[in-house]
Tab-separated table of C-alpha atoms in Angstrom:
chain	number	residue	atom	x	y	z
D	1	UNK	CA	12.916	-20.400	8.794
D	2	UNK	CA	11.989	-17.178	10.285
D	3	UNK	CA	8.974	-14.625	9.384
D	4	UNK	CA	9.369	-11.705	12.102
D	5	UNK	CA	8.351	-13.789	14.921
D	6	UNK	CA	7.025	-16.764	13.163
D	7	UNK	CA	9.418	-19.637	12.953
D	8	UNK	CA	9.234	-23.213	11.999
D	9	UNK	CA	10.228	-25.447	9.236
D	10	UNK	CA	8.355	-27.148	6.303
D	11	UNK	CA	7.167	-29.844	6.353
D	12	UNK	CA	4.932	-30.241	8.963
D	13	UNK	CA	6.090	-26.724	10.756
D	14	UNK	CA	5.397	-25.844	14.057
D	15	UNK	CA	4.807	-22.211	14.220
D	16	UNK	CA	4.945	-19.597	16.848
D	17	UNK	CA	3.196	-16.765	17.139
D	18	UNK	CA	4.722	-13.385	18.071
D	19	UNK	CA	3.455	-11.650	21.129
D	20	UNK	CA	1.946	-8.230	21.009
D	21	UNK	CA	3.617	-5.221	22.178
D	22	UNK	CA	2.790	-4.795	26.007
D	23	UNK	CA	0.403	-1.605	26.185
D	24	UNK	CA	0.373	-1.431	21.984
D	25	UNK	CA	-2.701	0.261	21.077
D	26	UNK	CA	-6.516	-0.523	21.017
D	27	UNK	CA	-6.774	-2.931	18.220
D	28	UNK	CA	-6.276	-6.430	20.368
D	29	UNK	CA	-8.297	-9.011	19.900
D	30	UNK	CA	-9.065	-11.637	22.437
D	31	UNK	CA	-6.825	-14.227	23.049
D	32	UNK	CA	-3.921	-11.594	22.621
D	33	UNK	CA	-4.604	-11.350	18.268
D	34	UNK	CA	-3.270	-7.822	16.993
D	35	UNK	CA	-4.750	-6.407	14.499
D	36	UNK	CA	-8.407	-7.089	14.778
D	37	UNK	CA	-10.913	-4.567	15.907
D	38	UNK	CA	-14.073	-4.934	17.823
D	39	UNK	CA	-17.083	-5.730	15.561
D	40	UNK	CA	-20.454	-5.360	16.205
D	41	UNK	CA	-23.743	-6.609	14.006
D	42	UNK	CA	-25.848	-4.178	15.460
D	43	UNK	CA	-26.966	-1.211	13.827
D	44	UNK	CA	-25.717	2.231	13.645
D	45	UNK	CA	-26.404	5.427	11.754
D	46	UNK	CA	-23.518	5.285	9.542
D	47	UNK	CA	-25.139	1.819	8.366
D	48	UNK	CA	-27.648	4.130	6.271
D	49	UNK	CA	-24.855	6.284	4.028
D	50	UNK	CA	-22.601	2.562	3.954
D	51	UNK	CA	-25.779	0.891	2.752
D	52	UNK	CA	-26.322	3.368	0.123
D	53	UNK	CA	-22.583	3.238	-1.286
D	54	UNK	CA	-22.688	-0.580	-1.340
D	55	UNK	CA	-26.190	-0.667	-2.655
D	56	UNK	CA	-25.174	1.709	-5.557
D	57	UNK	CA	-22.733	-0.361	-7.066
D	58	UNK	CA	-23.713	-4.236	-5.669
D	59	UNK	CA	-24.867	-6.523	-8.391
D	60	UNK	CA	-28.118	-8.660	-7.982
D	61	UNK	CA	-26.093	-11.082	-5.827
D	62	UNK	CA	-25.812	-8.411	-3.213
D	63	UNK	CA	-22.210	-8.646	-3.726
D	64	UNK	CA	-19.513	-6.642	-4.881
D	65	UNK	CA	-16.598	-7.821	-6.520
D	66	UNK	CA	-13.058	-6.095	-6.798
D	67	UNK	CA	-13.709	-3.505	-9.272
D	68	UNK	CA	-17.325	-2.571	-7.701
D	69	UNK	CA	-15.587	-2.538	-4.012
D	70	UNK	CA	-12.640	0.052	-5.546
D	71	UNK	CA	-15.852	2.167	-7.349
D	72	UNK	CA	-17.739	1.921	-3.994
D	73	UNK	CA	-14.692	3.165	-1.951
D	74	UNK	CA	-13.772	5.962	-4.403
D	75	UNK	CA	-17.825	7.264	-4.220
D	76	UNK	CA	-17.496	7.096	-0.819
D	77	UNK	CA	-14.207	9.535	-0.009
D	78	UNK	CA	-13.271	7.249	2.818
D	79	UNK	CA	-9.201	7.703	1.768
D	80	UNK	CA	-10.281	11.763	2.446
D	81	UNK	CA	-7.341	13.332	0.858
D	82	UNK	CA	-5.138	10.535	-0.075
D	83	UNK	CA	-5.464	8.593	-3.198
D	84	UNK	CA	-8.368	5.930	-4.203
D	85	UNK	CA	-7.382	2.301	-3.212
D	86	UNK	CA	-5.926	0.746	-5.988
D	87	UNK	CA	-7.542	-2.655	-7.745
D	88	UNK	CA	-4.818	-4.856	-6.467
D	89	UNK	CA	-5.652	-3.732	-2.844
D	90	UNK	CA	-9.356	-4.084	-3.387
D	91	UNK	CA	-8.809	-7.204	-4.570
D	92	UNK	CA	-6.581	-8.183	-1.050
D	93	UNK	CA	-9.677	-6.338	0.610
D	94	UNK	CA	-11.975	-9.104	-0.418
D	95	UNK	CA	-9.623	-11.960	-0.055
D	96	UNK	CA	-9.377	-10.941	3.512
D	97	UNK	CA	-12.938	-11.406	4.434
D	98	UNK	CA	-13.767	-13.451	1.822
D	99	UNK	CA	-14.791	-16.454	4.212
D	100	UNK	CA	-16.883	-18.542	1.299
D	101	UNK	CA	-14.546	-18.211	-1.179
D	102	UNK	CA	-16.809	-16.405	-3.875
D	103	UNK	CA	-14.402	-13.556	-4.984
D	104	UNK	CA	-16.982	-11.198	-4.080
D	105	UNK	CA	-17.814	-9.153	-0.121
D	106	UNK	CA	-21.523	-9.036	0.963
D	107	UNK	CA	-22.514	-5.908	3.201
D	108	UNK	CA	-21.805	-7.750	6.998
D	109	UNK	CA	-18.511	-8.282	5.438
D	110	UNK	CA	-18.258	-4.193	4.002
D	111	UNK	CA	-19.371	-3.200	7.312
D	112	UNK	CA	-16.248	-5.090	8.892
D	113	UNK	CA	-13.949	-3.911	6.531
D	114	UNK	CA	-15.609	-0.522	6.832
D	115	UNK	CA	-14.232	0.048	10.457
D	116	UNK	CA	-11.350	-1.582	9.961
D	117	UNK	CA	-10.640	0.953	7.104
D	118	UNK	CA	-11.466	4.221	9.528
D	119	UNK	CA	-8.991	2.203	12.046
D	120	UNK	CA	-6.003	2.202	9.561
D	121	UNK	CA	-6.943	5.694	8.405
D	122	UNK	CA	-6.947	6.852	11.633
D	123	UNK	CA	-3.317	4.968	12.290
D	124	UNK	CA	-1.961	6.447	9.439
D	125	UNK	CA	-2.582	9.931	9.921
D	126	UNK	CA	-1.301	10.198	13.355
D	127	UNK	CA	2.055	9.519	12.148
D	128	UNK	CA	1.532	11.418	8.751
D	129	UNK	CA	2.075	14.674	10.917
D	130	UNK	CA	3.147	16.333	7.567
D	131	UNK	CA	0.188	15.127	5.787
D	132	UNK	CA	2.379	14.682	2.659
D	133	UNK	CA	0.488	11.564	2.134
D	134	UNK	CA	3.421	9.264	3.065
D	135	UNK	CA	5.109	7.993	5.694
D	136	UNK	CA	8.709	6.705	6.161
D	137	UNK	CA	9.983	3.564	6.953
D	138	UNK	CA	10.833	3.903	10.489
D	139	UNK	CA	7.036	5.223	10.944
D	140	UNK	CA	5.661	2.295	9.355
D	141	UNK	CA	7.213	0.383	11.873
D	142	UNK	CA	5.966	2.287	14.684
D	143	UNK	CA	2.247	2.336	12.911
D	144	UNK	CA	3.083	-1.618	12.805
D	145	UNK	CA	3.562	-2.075	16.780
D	146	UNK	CA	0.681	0.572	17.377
D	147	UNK	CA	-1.796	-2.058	16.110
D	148	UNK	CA	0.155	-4.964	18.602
D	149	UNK	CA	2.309	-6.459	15.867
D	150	UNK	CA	6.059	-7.395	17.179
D	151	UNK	CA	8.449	-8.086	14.392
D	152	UNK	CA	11.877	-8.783	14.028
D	153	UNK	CA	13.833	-6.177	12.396
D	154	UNK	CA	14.459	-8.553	9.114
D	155	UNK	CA	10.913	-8.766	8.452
D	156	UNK	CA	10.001	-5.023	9.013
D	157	UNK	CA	12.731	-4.653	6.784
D	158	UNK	CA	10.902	-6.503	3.781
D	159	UNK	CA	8.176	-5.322	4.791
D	160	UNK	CA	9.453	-1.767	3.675
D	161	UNK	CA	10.819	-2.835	0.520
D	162	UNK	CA	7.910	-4.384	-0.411
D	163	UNK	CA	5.849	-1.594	0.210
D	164	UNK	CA	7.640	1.039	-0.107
D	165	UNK	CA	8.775	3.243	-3.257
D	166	UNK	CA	11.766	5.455	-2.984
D	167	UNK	CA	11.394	5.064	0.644
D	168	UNK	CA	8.125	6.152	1.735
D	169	UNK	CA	4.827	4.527	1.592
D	170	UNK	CA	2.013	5.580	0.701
D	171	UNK	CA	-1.785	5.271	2.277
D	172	UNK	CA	-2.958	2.546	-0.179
D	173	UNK	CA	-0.242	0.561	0.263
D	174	UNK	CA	0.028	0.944	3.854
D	175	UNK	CA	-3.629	-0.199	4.091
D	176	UNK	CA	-2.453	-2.691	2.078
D	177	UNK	CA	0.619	-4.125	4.497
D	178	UNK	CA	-2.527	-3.784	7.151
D	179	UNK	CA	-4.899	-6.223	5.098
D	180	UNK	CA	-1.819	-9.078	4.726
D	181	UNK	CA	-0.386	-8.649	8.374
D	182	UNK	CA	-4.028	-9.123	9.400
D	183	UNK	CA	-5.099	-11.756	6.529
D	184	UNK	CA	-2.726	-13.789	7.987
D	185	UNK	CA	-2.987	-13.616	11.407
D	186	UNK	CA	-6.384	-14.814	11.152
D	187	UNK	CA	-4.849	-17.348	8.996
D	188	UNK	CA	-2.791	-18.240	11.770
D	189	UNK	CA	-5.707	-17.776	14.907
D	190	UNK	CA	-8.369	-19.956	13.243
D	191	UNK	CA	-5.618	-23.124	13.807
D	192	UNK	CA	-4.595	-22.272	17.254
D	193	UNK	CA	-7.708	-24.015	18.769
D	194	UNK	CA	-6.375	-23.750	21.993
D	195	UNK	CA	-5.249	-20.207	21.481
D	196	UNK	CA	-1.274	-20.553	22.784
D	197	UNK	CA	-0.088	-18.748	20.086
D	198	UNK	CA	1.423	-22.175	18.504
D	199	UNK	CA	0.687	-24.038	15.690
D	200	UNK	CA	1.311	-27.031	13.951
D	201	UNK	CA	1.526	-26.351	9.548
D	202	UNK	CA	1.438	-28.936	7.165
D	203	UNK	CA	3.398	-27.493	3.548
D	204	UNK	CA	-0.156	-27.434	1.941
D	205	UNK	CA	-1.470	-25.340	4.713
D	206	UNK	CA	1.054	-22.819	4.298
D	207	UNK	CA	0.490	-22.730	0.547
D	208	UNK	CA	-3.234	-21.981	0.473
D	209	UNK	CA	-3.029	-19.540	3.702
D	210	UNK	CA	-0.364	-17.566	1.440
D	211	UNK	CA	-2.320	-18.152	-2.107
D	212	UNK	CA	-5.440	-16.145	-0.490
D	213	UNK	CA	-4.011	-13.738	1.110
């Protein structure tokens, strides 16, 4: 089987990484990873207005689940002019960082997905020169290999159609395609132990890596 440059067969797959695009963009993380920005736990002044959106809406956990995370993002106007994040991507959102498995994001992890937000933002509206909103296909793809992804023309391909509606796609759903390319590389990373960009999947490894992301 092939996805982009994964390949491999189940059971008991080996699986290959693809390699990033020479030169491709800031968003490398070590060990050759695309997709991953640099994250740091120390404090900055935009911790104070991201502290008082989380805080606003977090229940007594300290959490937030999906439906607090999409109120949170909406009060804060991060998606500037393009429309709120949907539930379904909120819901990805949390999935993607959700490390213990709660359902729910605690503020280290809002902070992370913070500045990975502002990244993809940022991504998107360099090639939204129109600011329509949108972006076509063939721009997707070049947003794709600006964060280090390389993929095989079939799987940039679904990627569209799944993401896509009458052809263009819009900022949620973009950021979307950015949480599951990124979901699961990290998937992927946290079994290479000895970071060669191969790895050895058992069927039941692939299910759950694809069930939470």
């Amino acid at each position: 089987q092939q996805f982009g440059n994964f390949g491999g067969q189940i059971p008991g797959m080996q699986v290959q990484m693809g390699q990033p695009v020479p030169g491709a963009g800031p968003n490398m993380f070590s060990g050759g990873y695309p997709g991953y920005l640099t994250y740091s736990d120390s404090y900055s002044p935009a911790d104070d207005s991201m502290w008082t959106y989380f805080t606003a809406v977090a229940g007594q956990d300290g959490e937030v689940d999906a439906e607090e995370l999409q109120r949170c993002l909406t009060q804060s106007g991060i998606s500037g002019s393009y429309a709120p994040f949907s539930l379904e991507t909120c819901r990805i959102m949390i999935a993607m960082l959700d490390r213990d498995y709660t359902g729910k994001m605690g503020f280290n992890e809002f902070k992370e997905l913070w500045a990975a937000l502002n990244a993809w933002k940022q991504n998107f509206m360099s090639i939204d020169q129109d600011q329509s909103g949108t972006v076509e296909h063939h721009e997707l793809s070049q947003a794709i290999a600006l964060m280090g992804y390389r993929l095989s023309p079939q799987t940039l391909a679904a990627i569209v159609r799944r993401y896509s509606k009458n052809g263009r796609i819009f900022f949620d759903d973009y950021v979307a395609c950015c949480v599951k390319l990124r979901a699961l590389t990290d998937f992927f990373r946290r079994r290479d132990h000895l970071q060669q960009g191969i790895v050895n999947f058992m069927y039941e490894d692939v299910r759950c890596g694809t069930d939470s992301t």
